[in-house]
Short mmCIF file of C-alpha atoms and ligand atoms in Angstrom, two decimals:
data_model
loop_
_atom_site.label_atom_id
_atom_site.label_comp_id
_atom_site.label_asym_id
_atom_site.label_seq_id
_atom_site.Cartn_x
_atom_site.Cartn_y
_atom_site.Cartn_z
CA UNK A 11 24.50 105.97 -124.22
CA UNK A 12 24.46 106.07 -120.37
CA UNK A 13 26.96 108.73 -118.74
CA UNK A 14 29.54 107.26 -116.51
CA UNK A 15 29.83 108.67 -113.13
CA UNK A 16 33.09 110.75 -114.00
CA UNK A 17 31.08 112.43 -116.99
CA UNK A 18 28.41 113.28 -114.39
CA UNK A 19 31.01 114.51 -111.99
CA UNK A 20 32.31 117.11 -114.82
CA UNK A 21 28.49 117.63 -115.91
CA UNK A 22 28.18 118.88 -112.10
CA UNK A 23 31.22 121.17 -112.20
CA UNK A 24 30.38 122.48 -115.31
CA UNK A 25 27.01 123.47 -114.38
CA UNK A 26 28.16 124.63 -110.33
CA UNK A 27 26.00 122.27 -108.85
CA UNK A 28 26.43 119.39 -106.33
CA UNK A 29 23.60 117.23 -107.38
CA UNK A 30 21.73 116.14 -110.65
CA UNK A 31 18.07 115.59 -110.38
CA UNK A 32 16.34 112.60 -111.99
CA UNK A 33 12.39 112.59 -112.86
CA UNK A 34 12.68 110.03 -111.32
CA UNK A 35 13.31 111.16 -108.29
CA UNK A 36 10.81 114.50 -108.32
CA UNK A 37 8.38 111.63 -109.72
CA UNK A 38 8.55 109.76 -106.53
CA UNK A 39 8.20 112.88 -104.35
CA UNK A 40 4.86 113.52 -106.41
CA UNK A 41 4.04 110.14 -106.05
CA UNK A 42 4.17 110.09 -102.23
CA UNK A 43 6.11 111.85 -99.63
CA UNK A 44 7.16 108.85 -97.69
CA UNK A 45 8.55 106.73 -100.16
CA UNK A 46 10.70 109.66 -101.55
CA UNK A 47 11.98 109.88 -97.56
CA UNK A 48 12.56 106.09 -97.66
CA UNK A 49 14.48 105.64 -101.33
CA UNK A 50 16.54 109.19 -100.96
CA UNK A 51 16.56 110.14 -97.27
CA UNK A 52 17.15 106.72 -95.82
CA UNK A 53 18.47 105.49 -98.74
CA UNK A 54 16.67 101.78 -98.58
CA UNK A 55 17.20 100.28 -101.96
CA UNK A 56 15.56 97.12 -102.89
CA UNK A 57 16.99 95.01 -105.76
CA UNK A 58 15.60 93.47 -108.42
CA UNK A 59 12.35 94.22 -110.97
CA UNK A 60 9.15 93.68 -110.39
CA UNK A 61 7.03 91.98 -113.38
CA UNK A 62 6.32 95.24 -115.20
CA UNK A 63 9.63 97.03 -114.49
CA UNK A 64 11.03 93.81 -116.01
CA UNK A 65 9.00 93.46 -119.04
CA UNK A 66 9.20 96.76 -119.53
CA UNK A 67 13.03 97.20 -120.26
CA UNK A 68 12.53 93.81 -122.50
CA UNK A 69 10.06 95.62 -124.80
CA UNK A 70 12.15 99.14 -124.60
CA UNK A 71 15.56 96.90 -125.63
CA UNK A 72 13.70 95.07 -128.27
CA UNK A 73 12.60 98.10 -130.12
CA UNK A 74 15.50 99.89 -129.59
CA UNK A 75 17.94 96.95 -130.89
CA UNK A 76 15.53 97.22 -134.30
CA UNK A 77 16.05 100.87 -134.68
CA UNK A 78 20.00 100.19 -133.78
CA UNK A 79 19.93 97.25 -136.85
CA UNK A 80 20.53 94.76 -134.33
CA UNK A 81 18.45 92.71 -136.37
CA UNK A 82 18.88 91.59 -140.08
CA UNK A 83 14.77 91.28 -139.87
CA UNK A 84 11.79 92.31 -138.69
CA UNK A 85 10.79 88.73 -137.80
CA UNK A 86 13.87 88.92 -135.41
CA UNK A 87 11.77 91.29 -132.94
CA UNK A 88 9.15 88.28 -132.29
CA UNK A 89 11.68 85.39 -131.88
CA UNK A 90 13.63 87.82 -128.98
CA UNK A 91 10.63 88.16 -127.56
CA UNK A 92 10.03 84.44 -127.06
CA UNK A 93 13.62 83.88 -126.10
CA UNK A 94 12.67 86.38 -123.39
CA UNK A 95 9.34 84.64 -122.43
CA UNK A 96 11.59 81.08 -121.83
CA UNK A 97 13.60 82.91 -120.07
CA UNK A 98 11.55 84.55 -117.68
CA UNK A 99 9.43 81.37 -117.53
CA UNK A 100 12.69 79.64 -115.84
CA UNK A 101 13.13 82.34 -113.12
CA UNK A 102 12.23 81.39 -110.04
CA UNK A 103 11.66 84.68 -108.51
CA UNK A 104 8.18 85.90 -106.42
CA UNK A 105 8.60 88.96 -107.00
CA UNK A 106 8.65 89.07 -111.16
CA UNK A 107 5.03 87.00 -111.45
CA UNK A 108 2.32 89.19 -112.52
CA UNK A 109 -0.94 89.47 -109.95
CA UNK A 110 -3.13 86.48 -112.32
CA UNK A 111 -2.15 84.35 -114.96
CA UNK A 112 -4.67 85.83 -117.15
CA UNK A 113 -3.03 88.97 -116.68
CA UNK A 114 0.48 87.72 -117.97
CA UNK A 115 -1.69 86.01 -120.80
CA UNK A 116 -2.92 89.30 -121.27
CA UNK A 117 -0.04 91.19 -121.27
CA UNK A 118 2.15 88.78 -123.19
CA UNK A 119 -0.26 88.31 -126.37
CA UNK A 120 -0.11 92.32 -126.60
CA UNK A 121 3.76 92.59 -126.99
CA UNK A 122 3.35 89.62 -129.22
CA UNK A 123 1.11 91.61 -131.87
CA UNK A 124 3.57 94.70 -131.11
CA UNK A 125 6.38 92.70 -131.82
CA UNK A 126 5.12 91.07 -135.07
CA UNK A 127 2.90 94.37 -136.36
CA UNK A 128 4.53 97.48 -135.00
CA UNK A 129 5.10 100.33 -137.73
CA UNK A 130 8.68 101.15 -138.20
CA UNK A 131 9.31 105.17 -137.95
CA UNK A 132 10.35 105.91 -141.65
CA UNK A 133 13.19 108.49 -140.20
CA UNK A 134 16.88 107.87 -138.80
CA UNK A 135 15.86 106.59 -134.81
CA UNK A 136 18.67 106.79 -132.46
CA UNK A 137 18.21 105.88 -128.90
CA UNK A 138 19.23 106.68 -125.31
CA UNK A 139 20.75 109.64 -125.89
CA UNK A 140 21.38 111.75 -122.79
CA UNK A 141 19.79 115.02 -121.92
CA UNK A 142 20.29 118.18 -119.19
CA UNK A 143 17.62 120.97 -118.32
CA UNK A 144 18.06 123.17 -116.00
CA UNK A 145 15.46 125.18 -113.59
CA UNK A 146 15.80 128.13 -111.02
CA UNK A 147 14.19 128.57 -108.03
CA UNK A 148 15.93 128.29 -104.34
CA UNK A 149 18.88 126.54 -105.99
CA UNK A 150 19.74 125.75 -109.71
CA UNK A 151 18.29 122.59 -110.08
CA UNK A 152 19.93 120.32 -112.96
CA UNK A 153 18.31 117.42 -114.35
CA UNK A 154 20.07 114.56 -116.44
CA UNK A 155 17.88 111.84 -118.02
CA UNK A 156 17.70 109.70 -121.41
CA UNK A 157 15.29 109.73 -124.06
CA UNK A 158 14.04 106.61 -125.16
CA UNK A 159 14.09 107.16 -128.88
CA UNK A 160 14.13 110.63 -130.99
CA UNK A 161 13.99 111.42 -134.91
CA UNK A 162 13.30 114.42 -136.88
CA UNK A 163 10.10 114.07 -138.85
CA UNK A 164 8.87 115.26 -141.82
CA UNK A 165 7.93 118.79 -140.16
CA UNK A 166 11.66 119.15 -139.40
CA UNK A 167 10.71 118.48 -136.08
CA UNK A 168 12.72 116.61 -132.98
CA UNK A 169 10.38 114.03 -131.94
CA UNK A 170 10.74 112.65 -128.52
CA UNK A 171 9.39 108.68 -128.29
CA UNK A 172 8.53 107.42 -125.06
CA UNK A 173 7.66 103.82 -124.89
CA UNK A 174 4.98 102.49 -122.59
CA UNK A 175 4.12 99.06 -121.76
CA UNK A 176 1.34 100.09 -119.27
CA UNK A 177 -2.32 100.64 -119.57
CA UNK A 178 -3.79 103.70 -121.34
CA UNK A 179 -5.57 105.13 -118.42
CA UNK A 180 -4.81 108.81 -117.45
CA UNK A 181 -3.23 109.42 -120.75
CA UNK A 182 -6.22 111.56 -121.91
CA UNK A 183 -7.00 114.82 -120.86
CA UNK A 184 -4.93 116.97 -117.87
CA UNK A 185 -4.05 113.78 -116.37
CA UNK A 186 -1.84 113.52 -120.00
CA UNK A 187 0.07 116.39 -119.25
CA UNK A 188 0.59 115.15 -115.57
CA UNK A 189 2.13 112.09 -117.25
CA UNK A 190 4.22 113.75 -119.15
CA UNK A 191 6.22 115.34 -116.98
CA UNK A 192 9.30 113.59 -117.54
CA UNK A 193 9.13 114.15 -121.50
CA UNK A 194 7.88 117.90 -120.78
CA UNK A 195 11.23 118.14 -119.11
CA UNK A 196 13.49 116.78 -121.75
CA UNK A 197 11.80 118.98 -124.23
CA UNK A 198 13.26 121.98 -122.17
CA UNK A 199 16.12 120.31 -121.91
CA UNK A 200 16.38 120.25 -125.33
CA UNK A 201 14.94 123.59 -126.23
CA UNK A 202 17.53 124.91 -123.92
CA UNK A 203 20.66 123.24 -125.21
CA UNK A 204 20.16 122.07 -128.67
CA UNK A 205 20.88 118.95 -129.78
CA UNK A 206 23.77 117.23 -131.83
CA UNK A 207 22.27 115.92 -134.85
CA UNK A 208 24.93 113.78 -137.74
CA UNK A 209 27.37 116.06 -136.14
CA UNK A 210 25.98 119.03 -136.40
CA UNK A 211 24.77 121.07 -133.30
CA UNK A 212 20.76 122.51 -133.92
CA UNK A 213 18.56 124.32 -132.10
CA UNK A 214 14.77 123.00 -131.23
CA UNK A 215 12.26 125.89 -129.74
CA UNK A 216 9.89 124.39 -128.02
CA UNK A 217 7.22 124.34 -131.35
CA UNK A 218 9.84 122.11 -133.18
CA UNK A 219 9.91 119.29 -130.59
CA UNK A 220 7.18 117.05 -130.50
CA UNK A 221 6.62 114.23 -126.88
CA UNK A 222 5.24 111.50 -128.25
CA UNK A 223 4.21 108.21 -126.63
CA UNK A 224 3.98 105.05 -128.15
CA UNK A 225 1.69 102.83 -126.32
CA UNK A 226 2.92 99.31 -126.66
CA UNK A 227 0.06 97.59 -125.47
CA UNK A 228 -2.39 99.33 -128.09
CA UNK A 229 -2.98 99.56 -131.53
CA UNK A 230 -4.63 102.22 -133.86
CA UNK A 231 -7.45 101.16 -136.28
CA UNK A 232 -8.14 102.87 -138.84
CA UNK A 233 -11.13 102.52 -142.10
CA UNK A 234 -12.64 105.06 -144.24
CA UNK A 235 -16.73 105.18 -143.30
CA UNK A 236 -19.31 105.63 -145.29
CA UNK A 237 -19.32 109.72 -145.23
CA UNK A 238 -15.89 109.41 -146.97
CA UNK A 239 -14.00 110.17 -144.05
CA UNK A 240 -10.79 108.10 -142.14
CA UNK A 241 -12.07 107.09 -138.54
CA UNK A 242 -9.13 105.59 -135.95
CA UNK A 243 -10.00 103.86 -132.78
CA UNK A 244 -8.13 102.74 -130.34
CA UNK A 245 -8.02 99.11 -128.99
CA UNK A 246 -6.15 96.51 -126.97
CA UNK A 247 -3.93 94.59 -129.64
CA UNK A 248 -4.75 91.31 -128.52
CA UNK A 249 -8.33 92.65 -128.90
CA UNK A 250 -8.21 94.75 -131.73
CA UNK A 251 -10.51 91.96 -134.04
CA UNK A 252 -13.39 91.85 -131.59
CA UNK A 253 -13.16 95.74 -130.93
CA UNK A 254 -14.37 96.36 -134.13
CA UNK A 255 -16.91 93.35 -134.54
CA UNK A 256 -19.94 95.93 -135.25
CA UNK A 257 -18.51 97.70 -138.45
CA UNK A 258 -17.06 94.12 -139.57
CA UNK A 259 -21.04 92.27 -138.91
CA UNK A 260 -21.76 95.49 -140.87
CA UNK A 261 -19.53 95.42 -144.15
CA UNK A 262 -21.26 91.56 -144.46
CA UNK A 263 -24.56 92.71 -143.44
CA UNK A 264 -24.60 95.12 -145.99
CA UNK A 265 -23.12 93.45 -149.23
CA UNK A 266 -26.87 92.34 -150.25
CA UNK A 267 -28.01 95.87 -150.27
CA UNK A 268 -24.43 97.08 -151.38
CA UNK A 269 -25.33 94.58 -154.38
CA UNK A 270 -29.15 95.99 -154.51
CA UNK A 271 -27.81 99.71 -155.32
CA UNK A 272 -25.23 98.88 -157.89
CA UNK A 273 -28.11 97.16 -159.20
CA UNK A 274 -30.51 99.79 -159.38
CA UNK A 275 -27.93 101.67 -161.13
CA UNK A 276 -27.36 99.52 -163.95
CA UNK A 277 -31.21 99.87 -164.41
CA UNK A 278 -30.89 103.96 -163.98
CA UNK A 279 -28.31 103.66 -166.77
CA UNK A 280 -30.17 101.41 -169.08
CA UNK A 281 -33.14 103.74 -168.77
CA UNK A 282 -30.78 106.47 -169.87
CA UNK A 283 -29.43 104.77 -172.26
CA UNK A 284 -32.54 103.60 -174.18
CA UNK A 285 -33.57 107.38 -174.26
CA UNK A 286 -34.29 108.52 -177.57
CA UNK A 287 -31.92 112.30 -176.63
CA UNK A 288 -28.86 109.88 -175.60
CA UNK A 289 -26.10 110.03 -178.27
CA UNK A 290 -24.36 106.75 -179.52
CA UNK A 291 -21.23 108.45 -178.15
CA UNK A 292 -23.46 108.79 -174.28
CA UNK A 293 -24.80 105.00 -175.06
CA UNK A 294 -21.63 103.55 -175.42
CA UNK A 295 -19.95 105.11 -172.38
CA UNK A 296 -23.50 104.31 -170.16
CA UNK A 297 -22.88 100.43 -171.70
CA UNK A 298 -19.21 100.21 -170.37
CA UNK A 299 -20.32 101.84 -167.09
CA UNK A 300 -22.93 98.97 -166.92
CA UNK A 301 -20.21 96.22 -167.31
CA UNK A 302 -18.28 97.50 -164.92
CA UNK A 303 -20.96 97.73 -162.37
CA UNK A 304 -22.14 94.06 -163.16
CA UNK A 305 -18.25 92.60 -162.42
CA UNK A 306 -18.51 94.49 -158.91
CA UNK A 307 -21.85 92.87 -158.45
CA UNK A 308 -20.40 89.39 -159.34
CA UNK A 309 -17.25 90.06 -156.91
CA UNK A 310 -19.49 90.88 -154.20
CA UNK A 311 -21.85 88.04 -154.87
CA UNK A 312 -19.80 85.21 -153.47
CA UNK A 313 -19.64 87.27 -150.33
CA UNK A 314 -23.67 87.20 -149.42
CA UNK A 315 -23.66 85.04 -146.44
CA UNK A 316 -26.41 84.29 -144.10
CA UNK A 317 -26.37 85.49 -140.11
CA UNK A 318 -25.07 82.21 -138.99
CA UNK A 319 -22.14 81.89 -141.08
CA UNK A 320 -21.46 86.04 -140.62
CA UNK A 321 -21.53 85.07 -136.71
CA UNK A 322 -19.04 82.21 -136.88
CA UNK A 323 -16.39 84.65 -138.96
CA UNK A 324 -16.56 86.89 -136.69
CA UNK A 325 -15.98 84.27 -133.85
CA UNK A 326 -13.02 83.00 -136.18
CA UNK A 327 -11.68 86.13 -136.38
CA UNK A 328 -12.25 87.42 -132.65
CA UNK A 329 -9.77 83.84 -131.77
CA UNK A 330 -7.35 84.57 -134.85
CA UNK A 331 -7.23 88.03 -133.86
CA UNK A 332 -6.67 88.89 -137.55
CA UNK A 333 -8.93 90.00 -140.77
CA UNK A 334 -7.73 86.49 -142.63
CA UNK A 335 -11.52 84.80 -142.83
CA UNK A 336 -12.59 87.85 -144.39
CA UNK A 337 -13.29 88.77 -148.18
CA UNK A 338 -10.65 91.18 -149.02
CA UNK A 339 -12.63 94.24 -149.31
CA UNK A 340 -13.12 93.71 -146.02
CA UNK A 341 -9.13 92.89 -144.92
CA UNK A 342 -8.22 95.75 -146.98
CA UNK A 343 -10.80 98.23 -145.61
CA UNK A 344 -8.83 98.29 -142.18
CA UNK A 345 -5.46 99.20 -141.25
CA UNK A 346 -3.54 98.63 -137.65
CA UNK A 347 -0.86 101.13 -136.91
CA UNK A 348 0.97 101.99 -134.00
CA UNK A 349 -1.17 103.64 -131.15
CA UNK A 350 0.83 106.89 -130.38
CA UNK A 351 -0.14 109.40 -128.10
CA UNK A 352 0.77 113.14 -128.99
CA UNK A 353 1.08 116.05 -126.17
CA UNK A 354 0.40 119.27 -127.34
CA UNK A 355 2.99 121.99 -125.26
CA UNK A 356 1.71 124.98 -125.16
CA UNK A 357 3.25 127.99 -124.03
CA UNK A 358 1.04 128.21 -121.09
CA UNK A 359 1.33 124.47 -120.20
CA UNK A 360 5.11 124.79 -120.40
CA UNK A 361 4.75 127.49 -117.79
CA UNK A 362 2.40 125.97 -115.47
CA UNK A 363 4.73 122.76 -115.38
CA UNK A 364 8.02 124.92 -114.50
CA UNK A 365 6.03 126.48 -112.04
CA UNK A 366 4.91 123.34 -110.38
CA UNK A 367 7.90 121.68 -110.95
CA UNK A 368 10.11 124.75 -109.14
CA UNK A 369 7.44 124.75 -106.40
CA UNK A 370 8.06 121.13 -105.37
CA UNK A 371 11.69 121.07 -105.70
CA UNK A 372 11.81 123.87 -103.58
CA UNK A 373 9.36 122.12 -100.90
CA UNK A 374 12.00 119.40 -101.47
CA UNK A 375 15.25 121.00 -100.41
CA UNK A 376 13.56 122.40 -97.48
CA UNK A 377 12.06 119.48 -96.02
CA UNK A 378 15.43 117.64 -96.56
CA UNK A 379 16.80 120.55 -94.49
CA UNK A 380 14.32 120.09 -91.83
CA UNK A 381 15.91 118.28 -88.58
CA UNK A 382 12.60 115.89 -88.05
CA UNK A 383 12.44 114.25 -91.68
CA UNK A 384 9.59 112.02 -90.47
CA UNK A 385 7.48 115.08 -89.66
CA UNK A 386 8.75 116.83 -92.92
CA UNK A 387 7.93 113.46 -95.21
CA UNK A 388 4.82 112.73 -93.03
CA UNK A 389 1.88 111.87 -95.42
CA UNK A 390 -2.33 110.52 -94.75
CA UNK A 391 -3.16 106.95 -94.23
CA UNK A 392 -3.55 104.70 -97.41
CA UNK A 393 -7.05 104.74 -98.62
CA UNK A 394 -8.55 101.90 -100.42
CA UNK A 395 -9.31 104.05 -103.69
CA UNK A 396 -5.19 105.19 -104.05
CA UNK A 397 -3.91 101.94 -102.97
CA UNK A 398 -3.10 100.58 -106.50
CA UNK A 399 0.05 101.88 -106.68
CA UNK A 400 1.26 101.00 -102.79
CA UNK A 401 0.15 97.17 -103.61
CA UNK A 402 1.37 96.77 -107.08
CA UNK A 403 4.45 99.13 -107.81
CA UNK A 404 5.87 100.12 -104.56
CA UNK A 405 8.98 97.96 -104.53
CA UNK A 406 9.37 99.33 -100.68
CA UNK A 407 5.83 99.06 -99.47
CA UNK A 408 7.56 96.18 -97.18
CA UNK A 409 9.52 98.89 -95.58
CA UNK A 410 6.86 101.41 -95.26
CA UNK A 411 4.54 101.57 -91.72
CA UNK A 412 1.83 103.23 -93.76
CA UNK A 413 1.27 99.96 -95.83
CA UNK A 414 1.72 98.07 -92.78
CA UNK A 415 -1.14 99.73 -91.14
CA UNK A 416 -3.13 99.74 -94.18
CA UNK A 417 -2.87 95.98 -94.38
CA UNK A 418 -3.29 95.30 -90.61
CA UNK A 419 -6.68 97.59 -91.19
CA UNK A 420 -8.18 95.91 -94.02
CA UNK A 421 -7.05 92.14 -92.06
CA UNK A 422 -8.97 93.36 -89.61
CA UNK A 423 -12.11 94.27 -91.90
CA UNK A 424 -11.99 91.23 -93.70
CA UNK A 425 -11.73 89.02 -90.46
CA UNK A 426 -14.87 91.02 -89.52
CA UNK A 427 -16.61 90.00 -92.73
CA UNK A 428 -15.79 86.67 -92.23
CA UNK A 429 -17.54 86.55 -88.74
CA UNK A 430 -21.22 84.96 -89.03
CA UNK A 431 -23.93 87.50 -88.50
CA UNK A 432 -25.73 87.18 -85.21
CA UNK A 433 -28.80 85.67 -87.13
CA UNK A 434 -26.28 82.76 -88.53
CA UNK A 435 -24.91 82.05 -85.01
CA UNK A 436 -28.64 81.58 -83.96
CA UNK A 437 -29.04 79.52 -86.60
CA UNK A 438 -25.77 77.56 -86.38
CA UNK A 439 -26.79 77.08 -82.70
CA UNK A 440 -30.05 75.89 -82.99
CA UNK A 441 -31.45 78.47 -81.24
CA UNK A 442 -33.94 79.89 -84.13
S1 SF4 B 510 3.92 101.66 -99.84
FE1 SF4 B 510 2.72 103.42 -100.76
S2 SF4 B 510 2.65 105.01 -98.62
FE2 SF4 B 510 4.38 103.45 -98.31
S3 SF4 B 510 6.33 104.23 -99.85
FE3 SF4 B 510 4.99 103.27 -101.05
S4 SF4 B 510 3.86 104.50 -102.09
FE4 SF4 B 510 4.23 105.59 -100.01
#
């Protein structure tokens, strides 16, 4: 539920502050101090989405609608996605185009797989609940935001779930902690103010709150290894079968070996059966076991394939991106689940995060109070190595002097690169 302006004003009054902070505001500063100036000091706004925000909103809406019971059947999620694909194809907006057709095809293939295979969370899920978090620094900082989805899990923990349609890069190690700042603010907020669950206000200390990402573009593939331990590997959804091509090949190549092993087991049991010391009861037991193993062998025999057949099956399965061409024992071995990434919030992590956050907020308000804002929010030039955000994601790049310089510099470089070398020039003029 989104709060109205009046409700937000009421919160400000109640909390004794004149403004509310959002994660995106402080996140913008962390991303680029100049962008912060353009957005929050100069108040420049660019209307409209880019392709990632447009599709991100679509994906959020579909999964949240599913949890809110707006679709009578699971299959309707995919239908809704397909409706959006049609709507998107009819939009004539340059800003909504993907950088390349290939990127668009990959993106939508992953979403199609997600909305036809996503595992439904088996708990009551609520969406877009408002949350407040308070931090003390040079001022009292009150954050207000909304949580994509939340639920109480089997450990009686409150799970904060955030849907991501982006790539998984940066969602590991120290970078993951950086990525999780927004969710940590929400977790701290819930630990401060509690949560209304089914009409009852409940307290959740931080160790009873989990923060989790649902990486929609990816899935977890789980299978049992030879050592009896399950293994889980992450893969892009549209490529999940290709990702396990090697273990699949091994499953099929191992069939003759497995038959041989079973035959040896039968031989062993028969030997035991014929020993003098074997009692008639034991012999009966061995005979039953032999019969069962013989059945297993018979069941495996139709699945002895030559290398060419195996290659063909793997190729076909990779194109279909499912296991339907494989024998049942292969199909049953692999399960595809949601790709969740959990962030571990230790006391040290939280304390360090709070310190850094308050430092950043203190810096922002100090800079905002300075006379010369250009100087206060200045940044270094854009380098190729850190240009991805500027080129692909910054909605104010067309208003940015640093981006202008970066483009001019690169164009100059390209022009220089296109110039013929001295040797080529002499050759062109017939002087060598
Ligand atoms: S283009 Fe880059 S440098 Fe310019 S405002 Fe955007 S993020 Fe900052």
